[in-house]
Coordinates of N, CA, C and O in Angstrom, one line a residue:
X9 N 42.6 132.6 -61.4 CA 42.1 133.6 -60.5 C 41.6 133.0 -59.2 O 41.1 131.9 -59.4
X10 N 41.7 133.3 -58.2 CA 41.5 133.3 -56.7 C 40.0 133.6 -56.5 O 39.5 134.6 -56.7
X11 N 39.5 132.5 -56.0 CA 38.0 132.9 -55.3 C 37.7 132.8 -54.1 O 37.5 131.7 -53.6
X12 N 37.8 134.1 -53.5 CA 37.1 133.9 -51.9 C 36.0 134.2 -51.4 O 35.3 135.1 -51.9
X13 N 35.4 133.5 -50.4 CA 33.9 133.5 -50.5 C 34.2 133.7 -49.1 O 35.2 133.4 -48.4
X14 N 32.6 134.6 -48.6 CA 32.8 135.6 -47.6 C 31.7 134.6 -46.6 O 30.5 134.2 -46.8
X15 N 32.3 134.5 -45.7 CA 31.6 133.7 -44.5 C 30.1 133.8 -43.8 O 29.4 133.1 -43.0
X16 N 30.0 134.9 -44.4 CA 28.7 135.8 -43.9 C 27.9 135.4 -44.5 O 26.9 134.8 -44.0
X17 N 28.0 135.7 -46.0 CA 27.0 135.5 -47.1 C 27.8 134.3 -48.0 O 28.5 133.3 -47.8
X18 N 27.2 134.9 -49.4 CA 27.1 133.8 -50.4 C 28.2 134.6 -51.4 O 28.6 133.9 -52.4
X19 N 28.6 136.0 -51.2 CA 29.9 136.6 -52.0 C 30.8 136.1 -52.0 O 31.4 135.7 -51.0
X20 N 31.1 136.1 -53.5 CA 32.4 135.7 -53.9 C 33.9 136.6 -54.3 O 33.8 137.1 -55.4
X21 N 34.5 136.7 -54.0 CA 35.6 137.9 -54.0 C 36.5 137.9 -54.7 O 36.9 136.7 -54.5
X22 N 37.5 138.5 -55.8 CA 38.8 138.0 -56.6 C 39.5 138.2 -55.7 O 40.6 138.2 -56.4
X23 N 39.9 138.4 -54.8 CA 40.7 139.0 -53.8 C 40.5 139.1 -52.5 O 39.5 139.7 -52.2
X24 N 41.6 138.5 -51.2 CA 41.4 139.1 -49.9 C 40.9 140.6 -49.5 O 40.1 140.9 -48.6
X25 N 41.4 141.3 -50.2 CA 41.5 143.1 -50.4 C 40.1 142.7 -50.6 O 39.5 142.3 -49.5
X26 N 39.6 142.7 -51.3 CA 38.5 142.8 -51.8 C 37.2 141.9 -50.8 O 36.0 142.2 -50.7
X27 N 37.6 141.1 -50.3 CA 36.7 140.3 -49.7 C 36.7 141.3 -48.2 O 35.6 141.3 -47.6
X28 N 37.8 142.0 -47.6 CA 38.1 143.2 -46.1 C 36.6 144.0 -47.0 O 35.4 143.9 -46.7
X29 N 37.1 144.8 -47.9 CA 36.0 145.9 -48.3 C 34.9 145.4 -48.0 O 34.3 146.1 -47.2
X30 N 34.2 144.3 -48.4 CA 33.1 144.1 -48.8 C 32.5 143.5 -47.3 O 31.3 143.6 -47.2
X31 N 33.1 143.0 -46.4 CA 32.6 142.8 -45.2 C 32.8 144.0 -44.1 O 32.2 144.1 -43.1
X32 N 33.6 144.5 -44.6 CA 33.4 146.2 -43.8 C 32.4 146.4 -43.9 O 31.6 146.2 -43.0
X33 N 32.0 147.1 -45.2 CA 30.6 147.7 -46.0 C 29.7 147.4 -45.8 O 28.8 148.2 -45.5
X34 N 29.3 145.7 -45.7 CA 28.0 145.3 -45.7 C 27.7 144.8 -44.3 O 26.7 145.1 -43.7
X35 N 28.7 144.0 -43.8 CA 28.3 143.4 -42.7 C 28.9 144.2 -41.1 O 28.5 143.7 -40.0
X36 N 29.4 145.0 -41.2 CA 30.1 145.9 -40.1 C 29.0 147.2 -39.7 O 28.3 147.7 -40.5
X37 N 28.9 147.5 -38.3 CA 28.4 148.9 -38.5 C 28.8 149.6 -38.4 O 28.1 150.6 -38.3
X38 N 30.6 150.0 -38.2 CA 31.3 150.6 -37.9 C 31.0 152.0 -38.6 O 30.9 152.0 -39.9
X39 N 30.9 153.4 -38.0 CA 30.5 154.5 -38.9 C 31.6 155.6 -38.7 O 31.2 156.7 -38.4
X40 N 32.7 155.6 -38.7 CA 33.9 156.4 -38.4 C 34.0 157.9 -38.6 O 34.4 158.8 -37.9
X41 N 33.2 157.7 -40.2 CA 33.4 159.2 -40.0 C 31.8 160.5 -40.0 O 30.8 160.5 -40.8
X42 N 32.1 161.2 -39.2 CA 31.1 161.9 -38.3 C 31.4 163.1 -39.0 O 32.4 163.6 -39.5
X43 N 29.7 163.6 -39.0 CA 29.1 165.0 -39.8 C 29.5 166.4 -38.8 O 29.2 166.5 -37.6
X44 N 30.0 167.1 -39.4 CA 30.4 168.0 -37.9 C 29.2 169.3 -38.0 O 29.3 170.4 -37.5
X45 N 28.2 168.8 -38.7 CA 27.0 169.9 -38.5 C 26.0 169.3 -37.7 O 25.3 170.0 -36.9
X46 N 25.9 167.8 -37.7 CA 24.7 167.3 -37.1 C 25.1 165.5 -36.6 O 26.3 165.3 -36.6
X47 N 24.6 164.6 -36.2 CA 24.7 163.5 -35.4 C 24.8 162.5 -37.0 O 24.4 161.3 -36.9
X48 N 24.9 162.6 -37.5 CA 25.0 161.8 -38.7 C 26.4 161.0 -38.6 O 27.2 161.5 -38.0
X49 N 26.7 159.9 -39.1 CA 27.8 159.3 -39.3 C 27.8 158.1 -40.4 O 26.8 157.3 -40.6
X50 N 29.1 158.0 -41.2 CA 28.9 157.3 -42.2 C 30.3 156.0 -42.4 O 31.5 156.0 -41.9
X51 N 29.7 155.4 -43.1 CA 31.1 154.4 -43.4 C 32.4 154.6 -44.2 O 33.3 153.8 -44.1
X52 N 32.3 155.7 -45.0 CA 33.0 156.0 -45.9 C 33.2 157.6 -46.2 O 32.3 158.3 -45.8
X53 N 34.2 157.9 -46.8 CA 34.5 159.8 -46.8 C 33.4 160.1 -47.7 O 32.5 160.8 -47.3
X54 N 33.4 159.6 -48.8 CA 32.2 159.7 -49.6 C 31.2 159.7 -49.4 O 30.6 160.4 -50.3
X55 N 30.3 159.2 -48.5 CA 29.1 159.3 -48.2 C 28.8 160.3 -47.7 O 27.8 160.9 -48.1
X56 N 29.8 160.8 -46.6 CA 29.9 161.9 -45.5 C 30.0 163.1 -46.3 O 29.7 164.1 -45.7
X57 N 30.5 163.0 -47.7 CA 30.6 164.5 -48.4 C 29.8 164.8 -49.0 O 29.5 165.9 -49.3
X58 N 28.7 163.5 -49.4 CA 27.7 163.7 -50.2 C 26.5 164.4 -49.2 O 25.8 165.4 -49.5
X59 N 26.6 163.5 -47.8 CA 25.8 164.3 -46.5 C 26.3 165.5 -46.1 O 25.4 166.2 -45.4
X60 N 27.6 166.1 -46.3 CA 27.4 167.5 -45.8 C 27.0 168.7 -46.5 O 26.8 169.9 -46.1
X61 N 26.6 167.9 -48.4 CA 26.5 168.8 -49.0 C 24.9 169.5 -48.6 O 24.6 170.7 -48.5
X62 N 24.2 168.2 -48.5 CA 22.7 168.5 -48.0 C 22.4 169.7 -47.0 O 21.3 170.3 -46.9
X63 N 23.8 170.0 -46.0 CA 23.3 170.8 -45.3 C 23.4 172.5 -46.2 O 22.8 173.4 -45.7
X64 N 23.8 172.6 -47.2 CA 24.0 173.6 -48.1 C 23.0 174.0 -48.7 O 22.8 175.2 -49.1
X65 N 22.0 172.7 -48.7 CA 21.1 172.9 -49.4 C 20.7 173.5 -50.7 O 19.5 173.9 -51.0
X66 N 21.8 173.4 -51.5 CA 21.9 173.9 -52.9 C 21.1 173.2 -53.8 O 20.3 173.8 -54.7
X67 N 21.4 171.7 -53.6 CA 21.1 171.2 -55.0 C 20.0 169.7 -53.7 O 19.9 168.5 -53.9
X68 N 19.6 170.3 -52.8 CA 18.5 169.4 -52.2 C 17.2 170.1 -52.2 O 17.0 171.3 -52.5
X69 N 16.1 169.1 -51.9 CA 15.3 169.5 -51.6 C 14.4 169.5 -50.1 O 14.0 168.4 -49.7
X70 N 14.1 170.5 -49.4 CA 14.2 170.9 -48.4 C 12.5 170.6 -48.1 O 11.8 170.4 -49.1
X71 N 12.0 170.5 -46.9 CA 10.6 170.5 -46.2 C 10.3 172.0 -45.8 O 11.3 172.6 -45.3
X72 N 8.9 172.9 -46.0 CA 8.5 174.1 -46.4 C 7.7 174.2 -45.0 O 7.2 175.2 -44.7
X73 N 7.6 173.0 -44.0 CA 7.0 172.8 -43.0 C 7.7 174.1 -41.9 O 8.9 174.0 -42.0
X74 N 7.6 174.9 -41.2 CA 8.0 176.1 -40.4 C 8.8 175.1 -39.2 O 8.0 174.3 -38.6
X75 N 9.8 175.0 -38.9 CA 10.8 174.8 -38.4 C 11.2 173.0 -38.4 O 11.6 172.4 -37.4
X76 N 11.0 172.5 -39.6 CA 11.4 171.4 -39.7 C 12.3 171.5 -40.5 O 12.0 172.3 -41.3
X77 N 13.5 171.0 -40.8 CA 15.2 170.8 -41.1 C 15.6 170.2 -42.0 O 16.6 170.4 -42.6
X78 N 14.1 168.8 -42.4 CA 14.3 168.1 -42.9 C 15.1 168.0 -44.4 O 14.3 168.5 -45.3
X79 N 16.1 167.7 -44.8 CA 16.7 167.6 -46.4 C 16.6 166.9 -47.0 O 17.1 166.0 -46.3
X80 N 16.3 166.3 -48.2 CA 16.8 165.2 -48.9 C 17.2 165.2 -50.4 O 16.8 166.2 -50.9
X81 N 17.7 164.6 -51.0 CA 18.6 164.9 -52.4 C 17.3 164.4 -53.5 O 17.5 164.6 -54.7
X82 N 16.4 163.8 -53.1 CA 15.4 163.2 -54.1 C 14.2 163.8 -53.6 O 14.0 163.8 -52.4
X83 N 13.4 164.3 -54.7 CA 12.0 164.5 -54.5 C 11.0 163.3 -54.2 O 9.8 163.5 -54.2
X84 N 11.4 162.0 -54.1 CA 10.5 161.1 -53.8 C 10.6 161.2 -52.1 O 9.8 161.7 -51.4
X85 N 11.7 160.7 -51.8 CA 12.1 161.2 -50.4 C 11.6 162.3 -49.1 O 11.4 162.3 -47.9
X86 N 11.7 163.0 -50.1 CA 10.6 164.7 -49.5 C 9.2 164.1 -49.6 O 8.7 164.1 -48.5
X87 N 8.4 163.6 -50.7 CA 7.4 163.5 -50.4 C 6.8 162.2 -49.3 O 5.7 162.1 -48.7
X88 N 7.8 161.5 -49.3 CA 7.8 160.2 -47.8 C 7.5 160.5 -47.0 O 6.6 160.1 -46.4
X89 N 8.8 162.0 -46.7 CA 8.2 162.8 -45.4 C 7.2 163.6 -45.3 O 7.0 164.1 -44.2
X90 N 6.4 163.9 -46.1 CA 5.2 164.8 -46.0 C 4.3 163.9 -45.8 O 3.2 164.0 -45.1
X91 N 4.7 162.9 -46.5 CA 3.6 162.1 -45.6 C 3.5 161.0 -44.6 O 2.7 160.1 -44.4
X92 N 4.7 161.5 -44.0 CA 5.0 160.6 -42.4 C 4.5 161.7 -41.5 O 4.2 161.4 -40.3
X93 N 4.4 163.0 -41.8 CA 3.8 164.1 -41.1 C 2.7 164.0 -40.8 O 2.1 164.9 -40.2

């Protein structure tokens, strides 16, 4: 097996392929794909689907504050922001 080690860090890779991904991801800030509800942008389609679900607000939990927007998928999160308020 092939070991490549990433110049950046101290990762080791079984693979070229594999060594592209992982310096995309971690060391790149490239954010390609863009939330078309709000200024958000992410590295991956995945992330981006999980952020557009928030705006649905179904299965988030939302701030009760009278015109604040704020969403987040974890109730620890919500309570961060109540108390950055």
């Amino acid at each position: 097996v092939n070991h490549v080690t990433c110049a950046l860090c101290d990762m080791v890779c079984t693979s070229v392929s594999s060594l592209k991904a992982h310096i995309k991801f971690r060391h790149c800030n490239e954010r390609p794909f863009h939330c078309h509800l709000c200024d958000s942008s992410f590295k991956n389609a995945y992330d981006l689907h999980k952020h557009v679900e928030t705006h649905n607000g179904s299965d988030a939990y939302s701030c009760d504050v009278e015109g604040c927007g704020f969403i987040s998928w974890t109730s620890r999160t919500l309570r961060q922001h109540y108390k950055r308020q």
